[in-house]
Coordinates of C-alpha atoms and ligand atoms in Angstrom, one line a residue:
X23 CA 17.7 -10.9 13.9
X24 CA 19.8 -12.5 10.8
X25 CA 18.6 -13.4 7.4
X26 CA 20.5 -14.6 4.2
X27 CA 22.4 -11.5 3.0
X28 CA 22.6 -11.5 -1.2
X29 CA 24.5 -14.0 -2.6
X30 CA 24.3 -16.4 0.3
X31 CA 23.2 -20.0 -0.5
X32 CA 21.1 -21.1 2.3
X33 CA 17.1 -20.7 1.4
X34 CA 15.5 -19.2 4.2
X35 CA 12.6 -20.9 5.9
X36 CA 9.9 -19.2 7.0
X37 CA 7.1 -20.2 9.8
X38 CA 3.8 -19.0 10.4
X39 CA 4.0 -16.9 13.5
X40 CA 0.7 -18.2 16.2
X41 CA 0.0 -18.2 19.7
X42 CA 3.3 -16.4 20.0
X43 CA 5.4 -19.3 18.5
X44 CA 7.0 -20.4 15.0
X45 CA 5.6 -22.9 13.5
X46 CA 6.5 -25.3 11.0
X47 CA 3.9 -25.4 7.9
X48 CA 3.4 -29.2 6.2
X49 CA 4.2 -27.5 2.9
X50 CA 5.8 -24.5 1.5
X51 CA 6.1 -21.9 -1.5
X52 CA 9.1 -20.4 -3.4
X53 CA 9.9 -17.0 -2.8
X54 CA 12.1 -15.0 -5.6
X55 CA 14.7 -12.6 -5.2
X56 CA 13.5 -10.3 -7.9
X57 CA 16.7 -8.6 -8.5
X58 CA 17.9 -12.5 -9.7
X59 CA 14.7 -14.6 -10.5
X60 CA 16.6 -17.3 -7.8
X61 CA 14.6 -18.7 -5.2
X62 CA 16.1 -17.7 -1.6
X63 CA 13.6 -18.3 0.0
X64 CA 10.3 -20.7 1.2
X65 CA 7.3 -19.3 2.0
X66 CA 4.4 -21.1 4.7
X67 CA 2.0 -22.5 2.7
X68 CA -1.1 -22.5 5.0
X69 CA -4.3 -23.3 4.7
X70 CA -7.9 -23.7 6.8
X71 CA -5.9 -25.4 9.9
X72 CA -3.6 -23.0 10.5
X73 CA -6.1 -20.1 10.6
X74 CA -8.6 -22.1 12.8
X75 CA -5.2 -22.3 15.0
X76 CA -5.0 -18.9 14.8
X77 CA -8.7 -17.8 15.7
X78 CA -8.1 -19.7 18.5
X79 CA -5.5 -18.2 19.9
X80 CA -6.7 -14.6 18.9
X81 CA -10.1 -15.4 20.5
X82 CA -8.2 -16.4 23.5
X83 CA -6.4 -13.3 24.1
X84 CA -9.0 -11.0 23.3
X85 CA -10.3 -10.5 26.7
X86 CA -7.0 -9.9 28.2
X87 CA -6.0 -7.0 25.6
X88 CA -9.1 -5.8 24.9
X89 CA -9.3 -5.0 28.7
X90 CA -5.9 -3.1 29.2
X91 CA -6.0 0.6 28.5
X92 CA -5.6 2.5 26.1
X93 CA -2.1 3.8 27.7
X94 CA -1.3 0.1 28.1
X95 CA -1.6 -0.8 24.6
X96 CA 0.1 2.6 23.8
X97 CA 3.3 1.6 25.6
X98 CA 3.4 -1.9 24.0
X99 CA 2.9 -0.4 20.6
X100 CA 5.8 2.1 21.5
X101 CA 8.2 -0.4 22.3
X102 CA 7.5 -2.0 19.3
X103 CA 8.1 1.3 17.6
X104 CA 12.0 1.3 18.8
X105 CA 12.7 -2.5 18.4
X106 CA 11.5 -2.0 14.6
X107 CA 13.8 0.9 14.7
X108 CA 16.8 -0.5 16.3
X109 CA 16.3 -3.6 13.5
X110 CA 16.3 -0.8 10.8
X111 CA 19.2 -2.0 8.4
X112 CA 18.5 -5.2 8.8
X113 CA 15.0 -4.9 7.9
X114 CA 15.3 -2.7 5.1
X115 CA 18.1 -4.7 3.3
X116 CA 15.3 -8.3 4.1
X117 CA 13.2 -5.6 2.0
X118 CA 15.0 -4.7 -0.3
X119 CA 15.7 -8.2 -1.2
X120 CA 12.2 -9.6 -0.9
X121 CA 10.6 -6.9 -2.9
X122 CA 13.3 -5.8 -5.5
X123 CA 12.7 -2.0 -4.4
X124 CA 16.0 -0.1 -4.0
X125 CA 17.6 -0.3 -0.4
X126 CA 17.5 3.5 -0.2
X127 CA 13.8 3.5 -0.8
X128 CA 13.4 0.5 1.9
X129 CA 16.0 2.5 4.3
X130 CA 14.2 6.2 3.6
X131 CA 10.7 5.2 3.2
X132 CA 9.6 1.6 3.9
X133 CA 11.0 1.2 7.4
X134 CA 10.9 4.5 9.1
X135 CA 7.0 4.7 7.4
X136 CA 6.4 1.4 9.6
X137 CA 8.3 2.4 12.6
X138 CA 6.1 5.8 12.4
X139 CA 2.8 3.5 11.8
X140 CA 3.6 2.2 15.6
X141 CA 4.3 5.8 16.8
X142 CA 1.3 7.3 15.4
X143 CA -1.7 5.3 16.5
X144 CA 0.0 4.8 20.2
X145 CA -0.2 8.7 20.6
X146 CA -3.5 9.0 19.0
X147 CA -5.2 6.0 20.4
X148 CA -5.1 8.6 23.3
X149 CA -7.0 11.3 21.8
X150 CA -10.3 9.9 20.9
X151 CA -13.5 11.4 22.6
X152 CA -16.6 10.0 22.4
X153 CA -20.3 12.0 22.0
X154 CA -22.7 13.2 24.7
X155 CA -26.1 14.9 24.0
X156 CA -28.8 15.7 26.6
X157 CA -32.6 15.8 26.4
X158 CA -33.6 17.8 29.6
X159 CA -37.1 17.7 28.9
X160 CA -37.4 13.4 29.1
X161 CA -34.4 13.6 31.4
X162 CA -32.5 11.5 29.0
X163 CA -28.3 11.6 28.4
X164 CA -27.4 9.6 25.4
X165 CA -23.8 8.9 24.8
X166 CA -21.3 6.7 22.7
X167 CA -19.1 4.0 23.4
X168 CA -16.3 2.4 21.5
X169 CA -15.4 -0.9 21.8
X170 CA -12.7 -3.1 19.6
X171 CA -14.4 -5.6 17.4
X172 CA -12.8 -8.5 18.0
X173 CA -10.8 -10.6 15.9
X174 CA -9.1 -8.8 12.4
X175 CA -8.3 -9.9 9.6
X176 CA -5.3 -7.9 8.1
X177 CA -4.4 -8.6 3.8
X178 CA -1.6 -6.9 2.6
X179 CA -0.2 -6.7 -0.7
X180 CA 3.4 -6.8 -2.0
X181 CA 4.3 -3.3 -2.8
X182 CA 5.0 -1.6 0.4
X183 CA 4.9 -5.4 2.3
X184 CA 6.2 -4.2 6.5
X185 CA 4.6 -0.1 5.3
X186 CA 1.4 -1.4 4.6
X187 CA 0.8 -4.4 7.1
X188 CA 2.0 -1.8 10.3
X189 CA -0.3 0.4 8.8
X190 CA -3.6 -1.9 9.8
X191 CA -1.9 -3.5 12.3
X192 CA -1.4 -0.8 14.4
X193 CA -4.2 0.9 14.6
X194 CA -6.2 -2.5 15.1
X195 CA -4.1 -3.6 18.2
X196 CA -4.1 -0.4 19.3
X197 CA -7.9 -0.1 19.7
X198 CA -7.9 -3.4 21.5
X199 CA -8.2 -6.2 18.7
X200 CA -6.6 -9.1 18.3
X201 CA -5.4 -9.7 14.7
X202 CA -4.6 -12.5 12.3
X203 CA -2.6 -11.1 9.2
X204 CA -2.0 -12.6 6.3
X205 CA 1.0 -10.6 4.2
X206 CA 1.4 -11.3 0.4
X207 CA 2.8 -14.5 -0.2
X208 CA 5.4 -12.9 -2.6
X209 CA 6.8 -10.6 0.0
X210 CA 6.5 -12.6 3.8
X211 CA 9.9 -11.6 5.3
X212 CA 10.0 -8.4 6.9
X213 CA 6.3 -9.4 8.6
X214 CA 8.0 -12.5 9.9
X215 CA 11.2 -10.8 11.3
X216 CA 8.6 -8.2 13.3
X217 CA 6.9 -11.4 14.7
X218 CA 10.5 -12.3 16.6
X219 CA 10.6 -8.7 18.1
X220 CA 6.7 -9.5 19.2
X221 CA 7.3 -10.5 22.7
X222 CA 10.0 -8.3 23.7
X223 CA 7.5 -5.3 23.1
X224 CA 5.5 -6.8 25.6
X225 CA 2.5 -8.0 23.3
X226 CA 0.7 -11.1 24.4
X227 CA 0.7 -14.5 22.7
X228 CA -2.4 -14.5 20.6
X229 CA -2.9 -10.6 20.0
X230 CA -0.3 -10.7 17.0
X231 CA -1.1 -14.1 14.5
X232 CA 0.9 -14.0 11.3
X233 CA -0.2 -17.1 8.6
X234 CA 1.6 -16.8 5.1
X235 CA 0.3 -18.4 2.4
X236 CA -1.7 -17.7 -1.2
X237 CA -4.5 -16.0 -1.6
X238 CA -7.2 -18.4 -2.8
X239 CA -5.9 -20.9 0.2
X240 CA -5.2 -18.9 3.1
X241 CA -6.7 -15.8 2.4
X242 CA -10.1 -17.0 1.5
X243 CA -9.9 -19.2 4.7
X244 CA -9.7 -16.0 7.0
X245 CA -11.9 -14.1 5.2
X246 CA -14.4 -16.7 5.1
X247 CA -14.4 -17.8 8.6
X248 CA -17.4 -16.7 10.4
X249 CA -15.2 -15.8 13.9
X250 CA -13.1 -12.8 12.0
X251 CA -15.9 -10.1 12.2
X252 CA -14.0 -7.8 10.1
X253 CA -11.3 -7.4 7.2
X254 CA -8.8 -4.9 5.9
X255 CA -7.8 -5.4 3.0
X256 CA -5.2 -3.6 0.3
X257 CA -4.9 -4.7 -3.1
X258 CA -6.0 -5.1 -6.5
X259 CA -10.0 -4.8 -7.3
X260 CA -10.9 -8.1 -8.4
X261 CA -9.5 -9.5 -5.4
X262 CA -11.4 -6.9 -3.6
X263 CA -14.9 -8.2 -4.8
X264 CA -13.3 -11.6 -3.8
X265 CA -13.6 -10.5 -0.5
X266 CA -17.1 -8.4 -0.9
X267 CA -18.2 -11.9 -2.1
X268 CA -17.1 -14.5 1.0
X269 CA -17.9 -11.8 3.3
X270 CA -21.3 -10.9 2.6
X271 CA -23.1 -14.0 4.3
X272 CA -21.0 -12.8 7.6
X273 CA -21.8 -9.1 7.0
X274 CA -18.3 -8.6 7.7
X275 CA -16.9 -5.2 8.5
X276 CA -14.7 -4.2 5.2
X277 CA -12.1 -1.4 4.5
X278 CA -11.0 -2.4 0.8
X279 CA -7.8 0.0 -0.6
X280 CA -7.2 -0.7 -4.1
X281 CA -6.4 0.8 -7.3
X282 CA -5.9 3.5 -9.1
X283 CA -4.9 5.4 -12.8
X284 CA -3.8 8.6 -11.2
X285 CA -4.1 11.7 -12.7
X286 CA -1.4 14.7 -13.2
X287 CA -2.9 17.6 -14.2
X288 CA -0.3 20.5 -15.5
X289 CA -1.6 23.9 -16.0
X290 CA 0.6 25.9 -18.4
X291 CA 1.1 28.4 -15.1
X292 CA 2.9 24.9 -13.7
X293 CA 6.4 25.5 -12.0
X294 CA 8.4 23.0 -14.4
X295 CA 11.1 23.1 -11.9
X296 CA 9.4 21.4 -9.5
X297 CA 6.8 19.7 -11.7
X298 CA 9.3 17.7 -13.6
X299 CA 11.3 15.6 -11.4
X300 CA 8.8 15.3 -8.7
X301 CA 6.3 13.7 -11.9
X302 CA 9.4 11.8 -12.5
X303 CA 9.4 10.2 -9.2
X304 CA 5.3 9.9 -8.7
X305 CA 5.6 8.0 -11.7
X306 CA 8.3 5.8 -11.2
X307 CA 9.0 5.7 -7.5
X308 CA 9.0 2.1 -6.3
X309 CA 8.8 0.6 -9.9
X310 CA 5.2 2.6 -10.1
X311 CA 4.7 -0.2 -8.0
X312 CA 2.7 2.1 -5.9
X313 CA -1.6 2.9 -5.7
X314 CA -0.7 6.4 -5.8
X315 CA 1.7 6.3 -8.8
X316 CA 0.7 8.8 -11.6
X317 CA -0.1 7.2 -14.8
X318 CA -2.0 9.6 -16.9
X319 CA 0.1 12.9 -17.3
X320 CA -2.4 15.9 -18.7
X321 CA -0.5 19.3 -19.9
X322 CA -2.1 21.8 -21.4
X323 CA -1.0 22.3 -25.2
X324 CA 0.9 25.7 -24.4
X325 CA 3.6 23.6 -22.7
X326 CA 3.2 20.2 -24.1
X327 CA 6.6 20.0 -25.7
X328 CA 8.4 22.3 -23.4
X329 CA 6.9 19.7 -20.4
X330 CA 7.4 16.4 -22.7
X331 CA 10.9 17.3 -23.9
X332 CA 12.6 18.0 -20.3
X333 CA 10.0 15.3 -19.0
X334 CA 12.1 12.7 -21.4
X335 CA 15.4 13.7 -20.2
X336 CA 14.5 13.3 -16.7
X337 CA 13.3 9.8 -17.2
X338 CA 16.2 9.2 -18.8
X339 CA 18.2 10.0 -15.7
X340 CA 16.1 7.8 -13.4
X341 CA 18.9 4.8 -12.9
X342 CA 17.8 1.4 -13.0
X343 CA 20.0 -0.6 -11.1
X344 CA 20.7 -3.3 -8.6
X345 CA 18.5 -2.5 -5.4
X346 CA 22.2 -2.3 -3.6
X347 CA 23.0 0.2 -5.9
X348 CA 23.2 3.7 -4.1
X349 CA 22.9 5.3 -7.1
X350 CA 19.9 3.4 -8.1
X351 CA 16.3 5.0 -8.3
X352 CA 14.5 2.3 -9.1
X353 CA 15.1 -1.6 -8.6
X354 CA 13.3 -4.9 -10.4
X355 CA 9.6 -5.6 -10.4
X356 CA 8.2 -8.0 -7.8
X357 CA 8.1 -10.8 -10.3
X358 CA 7.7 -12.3 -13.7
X359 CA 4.7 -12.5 -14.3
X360 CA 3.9 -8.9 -13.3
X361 CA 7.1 -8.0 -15.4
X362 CA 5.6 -9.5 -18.5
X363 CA 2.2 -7.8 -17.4
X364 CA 3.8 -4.7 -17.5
X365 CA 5.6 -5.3 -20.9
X366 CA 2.1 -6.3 -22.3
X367 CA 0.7 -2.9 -21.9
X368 CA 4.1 -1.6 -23.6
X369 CA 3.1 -3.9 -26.6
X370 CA -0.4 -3.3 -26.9
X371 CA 0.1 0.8 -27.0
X372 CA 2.7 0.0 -29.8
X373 CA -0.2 -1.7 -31.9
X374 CA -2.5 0.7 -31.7
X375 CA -0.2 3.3 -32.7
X376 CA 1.3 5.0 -30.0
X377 CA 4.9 6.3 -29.0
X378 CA 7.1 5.2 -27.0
X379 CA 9.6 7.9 -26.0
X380 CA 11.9 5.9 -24.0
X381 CA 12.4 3.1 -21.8
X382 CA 11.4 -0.4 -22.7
X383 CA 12.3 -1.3 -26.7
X384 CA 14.0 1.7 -26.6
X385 CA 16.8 2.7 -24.6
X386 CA 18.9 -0.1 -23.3
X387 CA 19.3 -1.7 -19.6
X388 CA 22.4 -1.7 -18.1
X389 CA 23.0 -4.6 -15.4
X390 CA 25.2 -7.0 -14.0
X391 CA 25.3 -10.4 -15.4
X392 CA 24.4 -11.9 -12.6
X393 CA 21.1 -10.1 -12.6
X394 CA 20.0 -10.7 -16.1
X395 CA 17.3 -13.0 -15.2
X396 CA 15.9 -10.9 -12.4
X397 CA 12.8 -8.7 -13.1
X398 CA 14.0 -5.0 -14.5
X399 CA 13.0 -2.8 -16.9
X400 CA 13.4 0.8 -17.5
X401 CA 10.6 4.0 -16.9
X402 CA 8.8 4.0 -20.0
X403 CA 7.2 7.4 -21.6
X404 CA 4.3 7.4 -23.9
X405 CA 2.9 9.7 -26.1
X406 CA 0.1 9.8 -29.1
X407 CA -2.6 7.6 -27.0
X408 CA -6.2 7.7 -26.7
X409 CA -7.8 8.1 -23.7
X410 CA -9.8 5.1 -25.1
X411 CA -6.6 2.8 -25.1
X412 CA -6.6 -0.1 -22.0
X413 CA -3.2 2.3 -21.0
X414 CA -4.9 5.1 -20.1
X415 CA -7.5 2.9 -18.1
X416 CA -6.3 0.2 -16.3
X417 CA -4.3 0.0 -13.3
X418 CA -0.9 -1.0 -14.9
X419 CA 1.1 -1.0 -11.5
X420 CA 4.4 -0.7 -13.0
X421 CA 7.3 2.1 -14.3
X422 CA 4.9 3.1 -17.1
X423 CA 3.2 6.9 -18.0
X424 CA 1.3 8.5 -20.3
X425 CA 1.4 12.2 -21.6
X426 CA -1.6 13.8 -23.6
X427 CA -1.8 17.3 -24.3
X428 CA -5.7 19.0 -23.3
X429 CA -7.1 22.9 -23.7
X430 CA -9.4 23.9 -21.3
X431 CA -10.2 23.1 -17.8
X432 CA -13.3 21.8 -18.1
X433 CA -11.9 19.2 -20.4
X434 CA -9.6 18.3 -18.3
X435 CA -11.3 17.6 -15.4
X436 CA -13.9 15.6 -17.2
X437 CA -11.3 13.5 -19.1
X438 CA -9.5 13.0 -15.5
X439 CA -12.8 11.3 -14.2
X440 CA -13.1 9.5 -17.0
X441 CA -11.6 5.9 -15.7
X442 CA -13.4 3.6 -13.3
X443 CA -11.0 4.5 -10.3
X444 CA -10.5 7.6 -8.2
X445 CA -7.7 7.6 -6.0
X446 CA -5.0 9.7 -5.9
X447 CA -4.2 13.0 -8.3
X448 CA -1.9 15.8 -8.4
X449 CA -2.6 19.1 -10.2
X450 CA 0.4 21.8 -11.1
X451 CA -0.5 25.6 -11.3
X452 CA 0.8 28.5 -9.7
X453 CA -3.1 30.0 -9.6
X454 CA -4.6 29.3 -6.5
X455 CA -8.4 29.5 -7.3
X456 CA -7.7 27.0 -10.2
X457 CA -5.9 24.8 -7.4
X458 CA -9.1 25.0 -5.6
X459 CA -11.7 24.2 -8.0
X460 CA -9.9 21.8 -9.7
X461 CA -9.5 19.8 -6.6
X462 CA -12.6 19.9 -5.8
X463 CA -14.5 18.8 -9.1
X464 CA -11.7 15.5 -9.1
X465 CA -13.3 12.3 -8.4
X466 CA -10.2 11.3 -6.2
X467 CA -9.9 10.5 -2.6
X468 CA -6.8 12.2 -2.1
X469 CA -5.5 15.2 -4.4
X470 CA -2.1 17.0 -4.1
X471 CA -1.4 20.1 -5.9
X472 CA 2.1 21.6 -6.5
X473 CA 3.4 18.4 -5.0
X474 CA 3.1 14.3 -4.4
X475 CA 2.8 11.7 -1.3
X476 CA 2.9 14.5 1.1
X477 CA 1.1 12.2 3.7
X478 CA -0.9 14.0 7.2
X479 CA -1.5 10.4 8.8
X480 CA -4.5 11.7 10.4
X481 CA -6.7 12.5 7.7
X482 CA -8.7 10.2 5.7
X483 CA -6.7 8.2 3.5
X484 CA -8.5 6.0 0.8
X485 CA -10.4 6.1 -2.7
X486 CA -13.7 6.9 -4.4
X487 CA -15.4 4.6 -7.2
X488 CA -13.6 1.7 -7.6
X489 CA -10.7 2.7 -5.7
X490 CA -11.8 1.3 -2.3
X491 CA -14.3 1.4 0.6
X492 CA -13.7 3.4 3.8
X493 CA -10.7 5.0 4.9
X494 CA -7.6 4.9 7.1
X495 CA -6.3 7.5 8.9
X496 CA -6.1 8.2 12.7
X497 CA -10.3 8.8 13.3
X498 CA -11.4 6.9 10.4
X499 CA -9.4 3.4 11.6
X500 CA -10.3 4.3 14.7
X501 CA -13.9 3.7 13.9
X502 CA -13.0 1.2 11.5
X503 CA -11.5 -0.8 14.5
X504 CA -14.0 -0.4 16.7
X505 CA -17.8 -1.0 17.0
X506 CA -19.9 2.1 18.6
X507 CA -22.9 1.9 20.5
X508 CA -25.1 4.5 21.5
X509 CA -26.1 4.6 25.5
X510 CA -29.3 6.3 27.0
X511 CA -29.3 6.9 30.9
X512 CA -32.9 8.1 32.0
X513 CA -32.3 10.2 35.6
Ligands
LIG24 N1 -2.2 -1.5 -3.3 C1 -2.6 -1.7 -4.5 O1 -3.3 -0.9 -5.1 C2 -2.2 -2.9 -5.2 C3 -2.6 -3.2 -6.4 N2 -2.3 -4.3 -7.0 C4 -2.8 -4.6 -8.3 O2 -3.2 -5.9 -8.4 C5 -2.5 -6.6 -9.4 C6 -2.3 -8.0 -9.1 O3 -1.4 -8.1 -7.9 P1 -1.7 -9.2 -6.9 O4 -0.5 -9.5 -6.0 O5 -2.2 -10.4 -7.6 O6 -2.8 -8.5 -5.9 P2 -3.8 -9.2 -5.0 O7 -4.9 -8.2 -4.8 O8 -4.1 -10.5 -5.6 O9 -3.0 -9.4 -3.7 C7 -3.1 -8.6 -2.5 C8 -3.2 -9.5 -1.3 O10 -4.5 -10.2 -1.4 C9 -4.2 -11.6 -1.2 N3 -5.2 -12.3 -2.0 C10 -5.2 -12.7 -3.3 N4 -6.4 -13.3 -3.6 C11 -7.1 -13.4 -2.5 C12 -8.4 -14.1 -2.2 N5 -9.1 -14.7 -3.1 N6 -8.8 -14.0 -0.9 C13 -8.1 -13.3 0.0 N7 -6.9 -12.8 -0.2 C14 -6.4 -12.8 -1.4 C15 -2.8 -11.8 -1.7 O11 -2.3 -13.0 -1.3 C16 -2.2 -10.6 -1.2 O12 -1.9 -10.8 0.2 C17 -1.3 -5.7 -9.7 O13 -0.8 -5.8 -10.9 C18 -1.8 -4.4 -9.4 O14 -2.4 -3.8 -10.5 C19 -1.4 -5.2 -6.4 C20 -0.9 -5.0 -5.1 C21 -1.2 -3.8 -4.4
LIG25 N1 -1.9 1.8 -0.2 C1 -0.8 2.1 -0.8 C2 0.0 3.1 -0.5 C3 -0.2 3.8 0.7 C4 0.6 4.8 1.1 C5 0.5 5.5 2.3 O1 -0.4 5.2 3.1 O2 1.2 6.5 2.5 C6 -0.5 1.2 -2.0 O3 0.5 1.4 -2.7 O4 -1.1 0.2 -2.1

């Protein structure tokens, strides 16, 4: 596999990946290096003909993989495994460069997460069991079967681009669908590199369809077309009732993974030592350009300063540099727009009389000349907010925090519910019941205490309120993937 390495002129061209072959789009998009603000590279700009190209090929090659076994698809989905993982390097640096996230995070994280996407469902598409029951007395047996759906239609956002697609993708090929997948159109490469390592793996033509392209074009042409049954989506939430929208006259099937204003919850019993720099990093890990980045820090008042004052100084310490840079923590923001986004909040919470502590408007940015122009800015504290301000509610999606001291635990909690979303929290205290209850009265689909993105792949993964619908994980795609229908055998 070769792409344009930094600093190379040639732009690369993508194609849209269908029936097993590249294909040539009539027109095309700009895709930014981030790290620059140059274009390097041009993005497919499909539309309605290239998905009804691709729901023909995936209805085509449905009957062929949805009849293999499960060990079949297993071994495909395996070799695929090792190809991504022998392409490592190569696809973390395409990344890296696509994205703007550090090449350590795309080496340590992005890539191995997708290689261990592939690994996971091919051993537990092997597990699943389905239900029996008798009734002896009308000598009845009644039990389930599982069948894929059919066509799916994978959207994936730009944060976590190869992570996140594998993530559906797997699980959906591996209960016997064929898929059409539509990445963000800000981040295509690293779904377009897999799509050359396709056929080696041994997966059919038609069972893997990749079409890049927009949103409002291409996105709203697979969810809308009445041959995709079902959609999985991650992203933002008014994109999400986008979907809800076109899909409703279909009935479609939808898992929708969106948003969220995480909570961190720091009891005064709260190991600082660990609570500091691993807040550090759930805030700012991956630009915060991550669902389960905490934004809202709560410490009780006992600690607030002691917490604030060494939670300062470790921001300070979290380098923003070129993604290249080893030493980097953090690299540039996916794009303009969404820097300027970002900066907007920064502005508002200045107007309404908040403080910032550090970061943007504050401290100053370091970086290369060339690199000016790209998208960076630095992890950004603030303090003296209300919980009222649009900073402590919306979904910023960028290197951005807030700290607020609280008292009790009831308060706490209640405050912590108090946004429209209910993903992800964390909650610090060395007193186990507290741990407990607190976790249980959160409104949040997934809480970690004394720690953050500890992930167990087979458990539900998803969000409450208007954080999502459904779940991921090893049973709950499982049944996402696959319709169930209940048998009854009279004897
Ligand atoms: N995982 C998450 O929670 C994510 C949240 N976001 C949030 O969303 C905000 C905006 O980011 P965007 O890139 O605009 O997110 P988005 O929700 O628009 O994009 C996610 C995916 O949906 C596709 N899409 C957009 N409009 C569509 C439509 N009408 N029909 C079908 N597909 C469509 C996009 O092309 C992309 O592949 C961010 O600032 C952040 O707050 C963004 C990305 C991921
Ligand atoms: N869905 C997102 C992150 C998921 C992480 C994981 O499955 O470990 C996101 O940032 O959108």
């Amino acid at each position: 596999m070769s792409f344009p390495m930094a600093g190379t002129r040639a732009l690369l061209m993508l194609e849209n990946f269908i029936d097993g072959k590249f294909l040539p789009c009539s027109s095309y998009l700009d895709s930014y290096d981030p790290s620059t603000g140059e274009v390097y590279c041009r993005v497919p700009n499909s539309g309605k003909e290239e998905i009804e190209a691709a729901v023909e090929a995936a209805r085509a090659a449905f009957p062929g993989w949805s009849s293999r076994s499960p060990q079949e698809r297993s071994q495909v989905l395996q070799r695929l495994a090792d190809l991504l993982e022998q392409s490592l390097e190569e696809l973390a640096q395409a990344e890296s460069r696509d994205q703007g996230k550090t090449l350590t995070l795309a080496r340590t994280m992005d890539i191995p997460r997708s290689v261990q996407n592939f690994r996971f469902f091919a051993s537990s598409i092997l597990h699943h069991t389905s239900e029996c029951t008798q009734m002896d007395h009308l000598g009845c047996l009644h039990y389930t079967v599982r069948t894929p759906v059919g066509i799916a239609g994978l959207i994936s956002p730009w944060n976590l681009p190869l992570y996140l697609l594998t993530w559906k993708l797997a699980p959906a090929i591996a209960a016997g669908n064929t898929v059409i997948a539509k990445p963000s159109e800000l981040t295509s490469v690293t779904a377009w590199m897999m799509c050359k390592l396709l056929e080696k793996a041994g997966v059919p033509p038609g069972v893997v369809n990749i079409v890049f392209g927009t949103g409002p074009r291409v996105g709203e042409a697979l969810v809308s077309h009445p041959e995709v049954p079902l959609i999985s989506f991650t992203g933002s939430q008014p994109t999400a009732e986008r979907i809800t929208q076109l899909s409703a006259p279909h009935c479609k099937k939808l898992s929708l993974e969106l948003g969220g204003k995480n909570p961190a919850i720091i009891f005064e019993d709260a190991n600082l030592e660990e609570c500091v720099p691993t807040t550090v990093r759930s805030s700012f890990a991956n630009q915060g350009e991550i669902c389960l980045c905490t934004s809202r820090i709560f410490v009780q008042k006992s600690i607030y300063s002691e917490f604030l004052k060494r939670f300062v100084e470790a921001t300070r310490m979290w380098k923003v540099g070129i993604p290249s840079d080893p030493s980097a923590d953090m690299g540039a923001l996916i794009s303009k727009a969404h820097l300027e986004k970002v900066r907007s909040y920064i502005k508002k919470a200045r107007m309404e009389g908040a403080q910032i502590l550090c970061g943007e408007g504050v401290d100053k940015l370091n970086l290369p000349l060339r690199n000016r122009a790209g998208y960076f800015m630095l992890p950004t504290v603030i303090t003296d907010i209300k919980d009222e301000s649009c900073c402590m509610k919306e979904e910023i999606f960028g290197p951005v925090t807030c700290v607020v001291p609280f008292d009790s635990e009831e308060e706490v909690i209640q405050r912590a519910n108090s946004v429209k979303y209910g993903l992800a929290a964390t909650v610090w205290s060395g007193n186990v019941g507290r741990v407990h209850r607190v976790a249980k009265k959160l409104q949040s689909g997934l809480v970690w205490t004394n720690c953050w993105l500890i992930r167990e792949l087979n458990l539900p993964f998803g969000g409450m309120k208007s954080s999502g619908v459904g779940r991921e994980g090893a049973k709950d795609s499982y049944e996402f993937f696959t319709e169930i229908k209940t048998i009854t055998i009279k004897h």
